[in-house]
PDB file of C-alpha atoms and ligand atoms in Angstrom:
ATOM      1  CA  UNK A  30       0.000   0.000   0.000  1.00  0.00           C
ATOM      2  CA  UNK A  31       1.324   3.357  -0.721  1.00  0.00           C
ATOM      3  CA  UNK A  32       1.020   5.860   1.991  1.00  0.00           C
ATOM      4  CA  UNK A  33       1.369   9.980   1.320  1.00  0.00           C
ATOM      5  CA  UNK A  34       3.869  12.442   2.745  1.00  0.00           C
ATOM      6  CA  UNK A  35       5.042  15.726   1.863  1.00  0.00           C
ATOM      7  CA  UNK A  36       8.231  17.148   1.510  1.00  0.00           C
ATOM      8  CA  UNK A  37       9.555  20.601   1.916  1.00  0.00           C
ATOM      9  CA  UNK A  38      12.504  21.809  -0.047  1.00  0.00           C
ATOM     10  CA  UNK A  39      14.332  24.974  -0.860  1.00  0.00           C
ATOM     11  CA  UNK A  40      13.214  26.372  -3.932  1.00  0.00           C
ATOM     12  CA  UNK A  41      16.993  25.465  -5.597  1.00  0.00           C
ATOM     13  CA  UNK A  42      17.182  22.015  -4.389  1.00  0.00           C
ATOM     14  CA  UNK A  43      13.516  21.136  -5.873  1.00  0.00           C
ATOM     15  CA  UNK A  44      14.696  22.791  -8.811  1.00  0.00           C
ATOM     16  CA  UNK A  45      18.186  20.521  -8.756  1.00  0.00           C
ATOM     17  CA  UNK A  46      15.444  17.401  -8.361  1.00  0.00           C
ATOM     18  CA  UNK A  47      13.235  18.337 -11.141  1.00  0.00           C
ATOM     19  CA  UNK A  48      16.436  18.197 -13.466  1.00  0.00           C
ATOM     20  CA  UNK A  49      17.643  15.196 -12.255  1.00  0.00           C
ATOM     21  CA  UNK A  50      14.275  13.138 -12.695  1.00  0.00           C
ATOM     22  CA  UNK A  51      14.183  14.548 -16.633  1.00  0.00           C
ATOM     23  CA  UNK A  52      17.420  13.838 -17.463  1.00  0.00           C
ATOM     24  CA  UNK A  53      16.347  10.022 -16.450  1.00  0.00           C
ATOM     25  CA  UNK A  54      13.321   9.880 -17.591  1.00  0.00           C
ATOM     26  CA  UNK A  55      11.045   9.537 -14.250  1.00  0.00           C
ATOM     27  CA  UNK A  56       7.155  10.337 -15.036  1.00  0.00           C
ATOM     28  CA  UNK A  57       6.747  12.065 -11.570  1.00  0.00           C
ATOM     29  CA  UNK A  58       8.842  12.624  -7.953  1.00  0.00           C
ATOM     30  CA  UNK A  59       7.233  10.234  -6.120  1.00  0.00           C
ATOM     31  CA  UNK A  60       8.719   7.413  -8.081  1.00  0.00           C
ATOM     32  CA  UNK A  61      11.952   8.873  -8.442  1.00  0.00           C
ATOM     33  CA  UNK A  62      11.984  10.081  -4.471  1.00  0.00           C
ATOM     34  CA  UNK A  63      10.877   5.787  -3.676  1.00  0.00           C
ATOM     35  CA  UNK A  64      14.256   4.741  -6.352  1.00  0.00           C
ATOM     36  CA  UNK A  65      16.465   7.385  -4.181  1.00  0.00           C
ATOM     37  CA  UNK A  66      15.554   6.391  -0.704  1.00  0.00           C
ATOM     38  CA  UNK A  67      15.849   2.200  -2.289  1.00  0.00           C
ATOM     39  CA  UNK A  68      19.261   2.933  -3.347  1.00  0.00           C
ATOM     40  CA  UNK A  69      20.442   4.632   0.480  1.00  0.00           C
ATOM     41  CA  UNK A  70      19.074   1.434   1.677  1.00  0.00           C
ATOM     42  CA  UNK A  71      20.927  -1.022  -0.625  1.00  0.00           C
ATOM     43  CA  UNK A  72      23.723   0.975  -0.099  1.00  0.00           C
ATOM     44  CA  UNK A  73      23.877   0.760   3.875  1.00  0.00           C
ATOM     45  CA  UNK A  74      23.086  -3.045   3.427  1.00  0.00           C
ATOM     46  CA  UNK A  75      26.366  -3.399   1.736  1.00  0.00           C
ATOM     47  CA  UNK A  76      28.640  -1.175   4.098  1.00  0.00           C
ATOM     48  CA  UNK A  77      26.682  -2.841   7.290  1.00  0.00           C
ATOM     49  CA  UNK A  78      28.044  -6.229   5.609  1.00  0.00           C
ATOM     50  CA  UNK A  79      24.563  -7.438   4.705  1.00  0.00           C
ATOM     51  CA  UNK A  80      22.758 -10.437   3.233  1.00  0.00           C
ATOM     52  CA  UNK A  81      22.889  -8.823  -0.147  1.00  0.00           C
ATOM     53  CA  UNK A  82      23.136  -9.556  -4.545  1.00  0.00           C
ATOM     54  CA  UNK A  83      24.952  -8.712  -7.228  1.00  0.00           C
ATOM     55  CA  UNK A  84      26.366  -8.776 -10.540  1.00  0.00           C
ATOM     56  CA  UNK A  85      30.244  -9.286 -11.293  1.00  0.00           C
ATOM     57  CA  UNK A  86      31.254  -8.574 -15.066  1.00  0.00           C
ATOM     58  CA  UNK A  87      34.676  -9.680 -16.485  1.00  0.00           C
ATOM     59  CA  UNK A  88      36.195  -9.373 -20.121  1.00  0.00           C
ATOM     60  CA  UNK A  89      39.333 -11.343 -19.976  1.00  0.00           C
ATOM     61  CA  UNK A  90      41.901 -12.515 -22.514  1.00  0.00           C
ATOM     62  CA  UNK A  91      41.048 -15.836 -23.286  1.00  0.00           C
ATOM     63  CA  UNK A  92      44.839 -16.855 -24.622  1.00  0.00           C
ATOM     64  CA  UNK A  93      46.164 -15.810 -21.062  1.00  0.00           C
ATOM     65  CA  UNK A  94      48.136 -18.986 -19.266  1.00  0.00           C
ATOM     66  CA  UNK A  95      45.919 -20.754 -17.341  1.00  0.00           C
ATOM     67  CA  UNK A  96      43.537 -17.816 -16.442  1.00  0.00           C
ATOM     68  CA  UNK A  97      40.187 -19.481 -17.253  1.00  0.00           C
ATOM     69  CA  UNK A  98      41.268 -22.379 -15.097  1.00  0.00           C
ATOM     70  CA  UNK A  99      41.979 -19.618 -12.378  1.00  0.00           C
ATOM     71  CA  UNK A 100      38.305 -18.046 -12.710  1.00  0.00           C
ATOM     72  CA  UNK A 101      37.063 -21.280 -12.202  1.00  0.00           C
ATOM     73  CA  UNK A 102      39.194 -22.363  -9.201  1.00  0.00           C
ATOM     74  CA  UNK A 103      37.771 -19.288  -7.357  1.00  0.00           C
ATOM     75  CA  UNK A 104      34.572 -19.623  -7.997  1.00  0.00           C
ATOM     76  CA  UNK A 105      34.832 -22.977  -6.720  1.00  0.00           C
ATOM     77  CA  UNK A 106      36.493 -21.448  -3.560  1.00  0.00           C
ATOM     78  CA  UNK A 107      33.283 -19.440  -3.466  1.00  0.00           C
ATOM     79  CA  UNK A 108      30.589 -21.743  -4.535  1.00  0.00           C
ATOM     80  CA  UNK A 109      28.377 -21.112  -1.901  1.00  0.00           C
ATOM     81  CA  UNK A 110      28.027 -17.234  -3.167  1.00  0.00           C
ATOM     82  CA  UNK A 111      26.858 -17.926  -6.510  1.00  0.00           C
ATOM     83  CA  UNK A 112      23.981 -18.394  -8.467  1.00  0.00           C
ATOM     84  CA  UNK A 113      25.048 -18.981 -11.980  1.00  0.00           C
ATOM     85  CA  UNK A 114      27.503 -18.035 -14.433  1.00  0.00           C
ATOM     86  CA  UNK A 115      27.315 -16.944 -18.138  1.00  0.00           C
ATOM     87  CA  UNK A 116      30.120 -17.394 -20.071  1.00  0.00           C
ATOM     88  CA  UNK A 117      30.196 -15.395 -23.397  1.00  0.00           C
ATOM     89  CA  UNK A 118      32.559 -15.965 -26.461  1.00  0.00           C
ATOM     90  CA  UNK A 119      32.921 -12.313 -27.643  1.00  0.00           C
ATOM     91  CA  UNK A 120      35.695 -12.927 -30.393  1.00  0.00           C
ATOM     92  CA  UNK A 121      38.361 -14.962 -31.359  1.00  0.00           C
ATOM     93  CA  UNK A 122      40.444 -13.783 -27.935  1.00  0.00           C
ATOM     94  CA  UNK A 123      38.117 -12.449 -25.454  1.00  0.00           C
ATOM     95  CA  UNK A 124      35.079 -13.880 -23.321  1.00  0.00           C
ATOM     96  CA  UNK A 125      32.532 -11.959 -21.553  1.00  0.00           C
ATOM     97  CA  UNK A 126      31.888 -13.732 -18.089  1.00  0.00           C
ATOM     98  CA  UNK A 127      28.977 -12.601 -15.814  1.00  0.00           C
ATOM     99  CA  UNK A 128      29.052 -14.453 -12.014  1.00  0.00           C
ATOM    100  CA  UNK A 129      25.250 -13.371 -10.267  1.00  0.00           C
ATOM    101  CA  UNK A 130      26.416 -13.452  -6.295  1.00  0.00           C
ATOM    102  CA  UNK A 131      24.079 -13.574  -3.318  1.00  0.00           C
ATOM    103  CA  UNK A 132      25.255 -13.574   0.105  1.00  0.00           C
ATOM    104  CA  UNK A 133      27.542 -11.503   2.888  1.00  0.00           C
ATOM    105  CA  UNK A 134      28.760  -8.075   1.341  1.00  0.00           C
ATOM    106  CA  UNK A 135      32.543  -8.371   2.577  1.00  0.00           C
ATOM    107  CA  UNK A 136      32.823 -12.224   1.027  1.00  0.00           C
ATOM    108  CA  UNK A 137      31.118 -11.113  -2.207  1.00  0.00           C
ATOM    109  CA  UNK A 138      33.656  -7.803  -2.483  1.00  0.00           C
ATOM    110  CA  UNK A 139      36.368  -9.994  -1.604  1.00  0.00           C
ATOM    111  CA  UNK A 140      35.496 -12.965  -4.833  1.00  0.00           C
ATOM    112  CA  UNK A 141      35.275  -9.806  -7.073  1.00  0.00           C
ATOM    113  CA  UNK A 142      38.709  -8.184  -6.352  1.00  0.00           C
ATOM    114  CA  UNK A 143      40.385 -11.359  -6.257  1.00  0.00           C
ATOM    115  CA  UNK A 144      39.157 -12.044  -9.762  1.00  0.00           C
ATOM    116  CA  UNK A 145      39.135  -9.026 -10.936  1.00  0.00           C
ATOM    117  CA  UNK A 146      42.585  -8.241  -9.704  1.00  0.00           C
ATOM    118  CA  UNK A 147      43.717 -11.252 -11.805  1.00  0.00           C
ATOM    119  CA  UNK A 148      46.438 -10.829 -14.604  1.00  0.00           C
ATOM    120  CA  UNK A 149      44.768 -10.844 -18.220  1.00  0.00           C
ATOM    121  CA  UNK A 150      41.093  -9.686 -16.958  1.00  0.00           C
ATOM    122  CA  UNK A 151      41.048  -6.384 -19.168  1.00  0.00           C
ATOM    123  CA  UNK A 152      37.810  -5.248 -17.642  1.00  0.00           C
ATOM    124  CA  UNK A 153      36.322  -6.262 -14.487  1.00  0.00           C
ATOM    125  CA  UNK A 154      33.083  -4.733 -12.402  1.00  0.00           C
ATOM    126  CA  UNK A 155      31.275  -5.566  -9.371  1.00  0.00           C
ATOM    127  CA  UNK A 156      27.514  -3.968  -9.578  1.00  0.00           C
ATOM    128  CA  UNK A 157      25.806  -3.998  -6.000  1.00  0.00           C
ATOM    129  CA  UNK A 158      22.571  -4.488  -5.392  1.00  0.00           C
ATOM    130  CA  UNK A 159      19.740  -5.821  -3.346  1.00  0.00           C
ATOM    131  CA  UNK A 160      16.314  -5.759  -2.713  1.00  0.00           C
ATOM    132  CA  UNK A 161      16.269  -2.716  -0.161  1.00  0.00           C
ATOM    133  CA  UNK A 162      14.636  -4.682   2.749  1.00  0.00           C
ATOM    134  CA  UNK A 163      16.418  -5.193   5.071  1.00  0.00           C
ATOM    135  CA  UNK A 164      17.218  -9.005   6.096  1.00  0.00           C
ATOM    136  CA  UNK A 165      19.085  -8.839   9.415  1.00  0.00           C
TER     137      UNK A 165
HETATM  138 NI1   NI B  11      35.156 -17.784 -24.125  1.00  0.00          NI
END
């Protein structure tokens, strides 16, 4: 159920809001006040070293010695964290790999930097998310 409140804002900061919701597209505040407040919330959830999700994206070189043996032998290491795994064949030497990750914010940070840190990943990104509720 949605419930009303109102807000009051300096005249420049409302302004400042307005602009931000049309550059992305929102249809009204509400919706783009309930996305803002979301995001505070999965954002505390991961510094608080909560039950959280997410999304770790690697291009790698797929000639480098040993290195997709070395993904692998990680996410073994970490099975517990993840969901599934997407491996892409992008062109004749690189693969796209995408690892969705649920579980403890400081073990999931700690699987991405290890992999990400590896030699012959070219591009490497953890995305945080969560639902928002808290799960403590
Ligand atoms: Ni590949």
């Amino acid at each position: 159920m949605l419930r009303r409140f109102s807000v009051s804002l300096e005249e420049e900061l409302l302004e400042q809001f307005d602009a931000y919701i049309r550059e992305r597209g929102y249809v009204n505040r509400s919706e783009a006040m309930r996305d803002l407040i979301r995001k505070e919330f999965i954002s505390e959830q991961w510094e608080q070293d909560g039950e959280v999700a997410g999304v770790v994206t690697l291009v790698y070189d797929h000639h480098q010695a040993q290195l997709q043996e070395k993904i692998t032998e990680i996410q073994h290491e970490y099975y517990t964290l993840i969901t599934s795994t997407t491996h892409v064949h992008m062109d004749h030497d690189n693969c796209l790999e995408v690892i969705i990750v649920k579980g403890k914010a400081s073990r999931i940070k700690e699987l991405a930097e290890r992999i990400i840190a590896m030699r012959g990943v070219k591009n490497g990104k953890l995305t945080m998310t969560s639902t928002g509720h808290h799960l403590r």
